[in-house]
Amino acid sequence: MFKAIQLILLLLVTMTANAQGASHYISDDVFTYIHGGPGTQYRILGSVEAGQPVKFLDKTDGDYSLIVDHKGREGWVRSDLVTDQPSFRERFPTVESELIKVNEQLNQITLTTDNATQDLVLANRRIAALEAALSKAENERDVAKSKVQAASDAKQFQMWQQGGLIAGLGALIGIILVYLPRPQRRKKNRWM
């Protein structure tokens, strides 16, 4: 008798191992009924909430598929309500963690953009200050050039003035020398 129970348990474990094949899910409707057979004419065994994982037993009959729900009940549900895609209930934590990562990246990019914007504002201010300093330096250069030109012109005018004065004095001396009496020549017939 003990061996018969062991054999039955072994068969149940083997069937359960086969039943634990690919995970499937009830699609995201509100809930669906589990029937005792492949159709609505069979007894309702219970309901499965939307998004609950179920084990698909690879057996279909018409529009119904055989599953084992999360409570261990074996029954039939409509095939169009069973999908191999995880439900929103299963995907929500993953999507939420990805959203948190993306928000962190967005915040990092925003911070980097803010820093770049601040750097750009500071650079623009520095450029404006340098342009103002350049303009001031150019004005000072122009003033210095005009002062140097004025000094050069004054020096040249002074030289012309002095040259004119010297020329005038020379002409005056020349005129005076012309009208001065000349010494007379000695006559040759004079003995002395």
Tab-separated table of C-alpha atoms in Angstrom:
chain	number	residue	atom	x	y	z
A	1	MET	CA	0.000	0.000	0.000
A	2	PHE	CA	2.864	2.304	0.837
A	3	LYS	CA	4.431	1.627	-2.570
A	4	ALA	CA	1.141	2.435	-4.320
A	5	ILE	CA	0.969	5.816	-2.542
A	6	GLN	CA	4.565	6.517	-3.525
A	7	LEU	CA	3.745	5.647	-7.138
A	8	ILE	CA	0.718	7.970	-7.132
A	9	LEU	CA	2.766	10.764	-5.569
A	10	LEU	CA	5.483	10.233	-8.179
A	11	LEU	CA	2.905	10.498	-10.970
A	12	LEU	CA	1.463	13.673	-9.422
A	13	VAL	CA	4.913	15.244	-9.109
A	14	THR	CA	5.657	14.363	-12.750
A	15	MET	CA	2.351	15.893	-13.874
A	16	THR	CA	3.001	18.957	-11.747
A	17	ALA	CA	6.472	19.297	-13.278
A	18	ASN	CA	4.889	19.175	-16.744
A	19	ALA	CA	2.279	21.684	-15.603
A	20	GLN	CA	5.008	24.035	-14.451
A	21	GLY	CA	6.064	24.662	-18.053
A	22	ALA	CA	6.013	28.163	-19.508
A	23	SER	CA	4.504	30.919	-17.382
A	24	HIS	CA	1.503	32.607	-18.892
A	25	TYR	CA	-0.751	35.334	-17.568
A	26	ILE	CA	-4.388	36.256	-17.571
A	27	SER	CA	-4.734	39.330	-19.753
A	28	ASP	CA	-5.514	42.628	-18.123
A	29	ASP	CA	-9.299	42.361	-17.989
A	30	VAL	CA	-10.855	42.753	-14.555
A	31	PHE	CA	-11.168	38.987	-13.937
A	32	THR	CA	-12.110	35.787	-15.724
A	33	TYR	CA	-13.868	32.616	-14.601
A	34	ILE	CA	-12.182	29.222	-14.415
A	35	HIS	CA	-14.512	26.509	-15.685
A	36	GLY	CA	-14.394	22.792	-15.006
A	37	GLY	CA	-14.351	22.073	-18.770
A	38	PRO	CA	-13.768	23.798	-22.110
A	39	GLY	CA	-16.905	25.940	-22.280
A	40	THR	CA	-19.353	28.049	-20.310
A	41	GLN	CA	-21.698	25.084	-19.819
A	42	TYR	CA	-19.209	23.615	-17.302
A	43	ARG	CA	-19.182	24.458	-13.622
A	44	ILE	CA	-17.340	27.650	-12.511
A	45	LEU	CA	-14.458	26.717	-10.210
A	46	GLY	CA	-13.538	30.291	-9.308
A	47	SER	CA	-12.091	33.403	-10.864
A	48	VAL	CA	-8.644	34.720	-11.647
A	49	GLU	CA	-7.881	38.407	-11.303
A	50	ALA	CA	-6.365	40.270	-14.200
A	51	GLY	CA	-2.608	40.001	-14.399
A	52	GLN	CA	-2.311	36.918	-12.206
A	53	PRO	CA	0.322	34.444	-13.403
A	54	VAL	CA	-0.990	31.035	-14.462
A	55	LYS	CA	0.630	27.874	-15.766
A	56	PHE	CA	-0.407	26.978	-19.285
A	57	LEU	CA	-0.718	23.210	-19.701
A	58	ASP	CA	-0.398	23.256	-23.535
A	59	LYS	CA	-3.889	21.876	-23.973
A	60	THR	CA	-6.615	23.724	-25.855
A	61	ASP	CA	-10.124	22.763	-26.872
A	62	GLY	CA	-11.939	25.193	-29.146
A	63	ASP	CA	-11.763	28.661	-27.624
A	64	TYR	CA	-10.587	27.398	-24.215
A	65	SER	CA	-7.174	26.552	-22.735
A	66	LEU	CA	-6.283	24.415	-19.731
A	67	ILE	CA	-4.387	26.300	-16.980
A	68	VAL	CA	-3.386	26.044	-13.324
A	69	ASP	CA	-3.972	29.320	-11.470
A	70	HIS	CA	-1.883	30.880	-8.700
A	71	LYS	CA	-3.969	29.030	-6.091
A	72	GLY	CA	-3.225	25.651	-7.684
A	73	ARG	CA	-6.675	25.161	-9.244
A	74	GLU	CA	-6.725	23.431	-12.615
A	75	GLY	CA	-9.415	24.617	-15.008
A	76	TRP	CA	-10.342	26.058	-18.373
A	77	VAL	CA	-10.392	29.727	-19.388
A	78	ARG	CA	-10.996	31.455	-22.707
A	79	SER	CA	-7.834	31.269	-24.867
A	80	ASP	CA	-7.998	34.922	-25.885
A	81	LEU	CA	-7.579	35.875	-22.200
A	82	VAL	CA	-4.338	33.889	-21.807
A	83	THR	CA	-1.166	35.559	-23.059
A	84	ASP	CA	2.524	34.828	-22.761
A	85	GLN	CA	3.243	38.518	-22.187
A	86	PRO	CA	3.586	39.619	-18.569
A	87	SER	CA	0.629	41.614	-17.347
A	88	PHE	CA	0.741	45.197	-16.209
A	89	ARG	CA	0.821	43.902	-12.648
A	90	GLU	CA	4.053	42.034	-13.446
A	91	ARG	CA	5.544	44.780	-15.610
A	92	PHE	CA	4.680	47.705	-13.333
A	93	PRO	CA	7.633	47.314	-10.900
A	94	THR	CA	10.055	46.979	-13.841
A	95	VAL	CA	8.558	49.955	-15.630
A	96	GLU	CA	8.573	51.947	-12.396
A	97	SER	CA	12.263	51.183	-11.747
A	98	GLU	CA	13.108	52.088	-15.365
A	99	LEU	CA	11.133	55.308	-14.946
A	100	ILE	CA	13.136	56.141	-11.826
A	101	LYS	CA	16.403	55.505	-13.733
A	102	VAL	CA	15.240	57.640	-16.658
A	103	ASN	CA	14.178	60.423	-14.276
A	104	GLU	CA	17.606	60.292	-12.613
A	105	GLN	CA	19.268	60.503	-16.036
A	106	LEU	CA	16.961	63.361	-16.989
A	107	ASN	CA	17.799	65.179	-13.756
A	108	GLN	CA	21.512	64.615	-14.428
A	109	ILE	CA	21.128	65.947	-17.978
A	110	THR	CA	19.095	68.900	-16.688
A	111	LEU	CA	21.777	69.611	-14.071
A	112	THR	CA	24.467	69.360	-16.755
A	113	THR	CA	22.409	71.616	-19.021
A	114	ASP	CA	21.907	74.090	-16.167
A	115	ASN	CA	25.659	74.069	-15.501
A	116	ALA	CA	26.348	74.550	-19.202
A	117	THR	CA	23.825	77.399	-19.288
A	118	GLN	CA	25.472	79.034	-16.284
A	119	ASP	CA	28.895	78.567	-17.892
A	120	LEU	CA	27.544	80.124	-21.090
A	121	VAL	CA	26.134	83.111	-19.178
A	122	LEU	CA	29.463	83.579	-17.376
A	123	ALA	CA	31.359	83.264	-20.660
A	124	ASN	CA	29.068	85.856	-22.290
A	125	ARG	CA	29.648	88.213	-19.357
A	126	ARG	CA	33.408	87.668	-19.646
A	127	ILE	CA	33.257	88.339	-23.405
A	128	ALA	CA	31.300	91.554	-22.779
A	129	ALA	CA	33.873	92.663	-20.174
A	130	LEU	CA	36.750	91.852	-22.531
A	131	GLU	CA	35.055	93.726	-25.385
A	132	ALA	CA	34.601	96.758	-23.090
A	133	ALA	CA	38.287	96.543	-22.069
A	134	LEU	CA	39.283	96.279	-25.746
A	135	SER	CA	37.187	99.319	-26.628
A	136	LYS	CA	38.758	101.281	-23.758
A	137	ALA	CA	42.265	100.221	-24.852
A	138	GLU	CA	41.527	101.245	-28.453
A	139	ASN	CA	40.297	104.666	-27.258
A	140	GLU	CA	43.434	105.115	-25.143
A	141	ARG	CA	45.568	104.102	-28.147
A	142	ASP	CA	43.806	106.633	-30.373
A	143	VAL	CA	44.284	109.393	-27.762
A	144	ALA	CA	47.985	108.488	-27.406
A	145	LYS	CA	48.410	108.481	-31.204
A	146	SER	CA	46.833	111.928	-31.466
A	147	LYS	CA	49.074	113.235	-28.656
A	148	VAL	CA	52.167	111.792	-30.374
A	149	GLN	CA	51.081	113.300	-33.694
A	150	ALA	CA	50.447	116.677	-32.038
A	151	ALA	CA	53.861	116.565	-30.337
A	152	SER	CA	55.502	115.619	-33.650
A	153	ASP	CA	53.701	118.447	-35.427
A	154	ALA	CA	54.699	120.900	-32.688
A	155	LYS	CA	58.329	119.768	-32.892
A	156	GLN	CA	58.330	120.113	-36.679
A	157	PHE	CA	56.696	123.549	-36.431
A	158	GLN	CA	59.324	124.583	-33.891
A	159	MET	CA	62.096	123.374	-36.218
A	160	TRP	CA	60.602	125.305	-39.149
A	161	GLN	CA	60.244	128.320	-36.920
A	162	GLN	CA	63.861	128.126	-35.812
A	163	GLY	CA	64.991	127.534	-39.419
A	164	GLY	CA	62.991	130.539	-40.567
A	165	LEU	CA	64.454	132.648	-37.802
A	166	ILE	CA	67.987	131.589	-38.730
A	167	ALA	CA	67.279	132.242	-42.424
A	168	GLY	CA	65.822	135.647	-41.615
A	169	LEU	CA	68.820	136.595	-39.494
A	170	GLY	CA	71.145	135.382	-42.237
A	171	ALA	CA	69.322	137.485	-44.814
A	172	LEU	CA	69.412	140.510	-42.514
A	173	ILE	CA	73.139	140.080	-41.936
A	174	GLY	CA	73.622	139.681	-45.679
A	175	ILE	CA	71.755	142.902	-46.379
A	176	ILE	CA	73.648	144.775	-43.699
A	177	LEU	CA	76.952	143.500	-45.037
A	178	VAL	CA	76.089	144.736	-48.499
A	179	TYR	CA	75.570	148.288	-47.288
A	180	LEU	CA	78.637	148.460	-45.115
A	181	PRO	CA	81.460	150.469	-46.611
A	182	ARG	CA	84.030	148.376	-48.249
A	183	PRO	CA	87.653	148.822	-47.479
A	184	GLN	CA	89.408	150.402	-50.305
A	185	ARG	CA	92.076	148.719	-52.210
A	186	ARG	CA	95.518	149.957	-52.042
A	187	LYS	CA	96.722	151.628	-54.983
A	188	LYS	CA	99.699	150.132	-56.615
A	189	ASN	CA	101.457	153.252	-57.055
A	190	ARG	CA	101.623	153.882	-53.430
A	191	TRP	CA	104.672	152.704	-51.784
A	192	MET	CA	103.077	151.666	-48.733
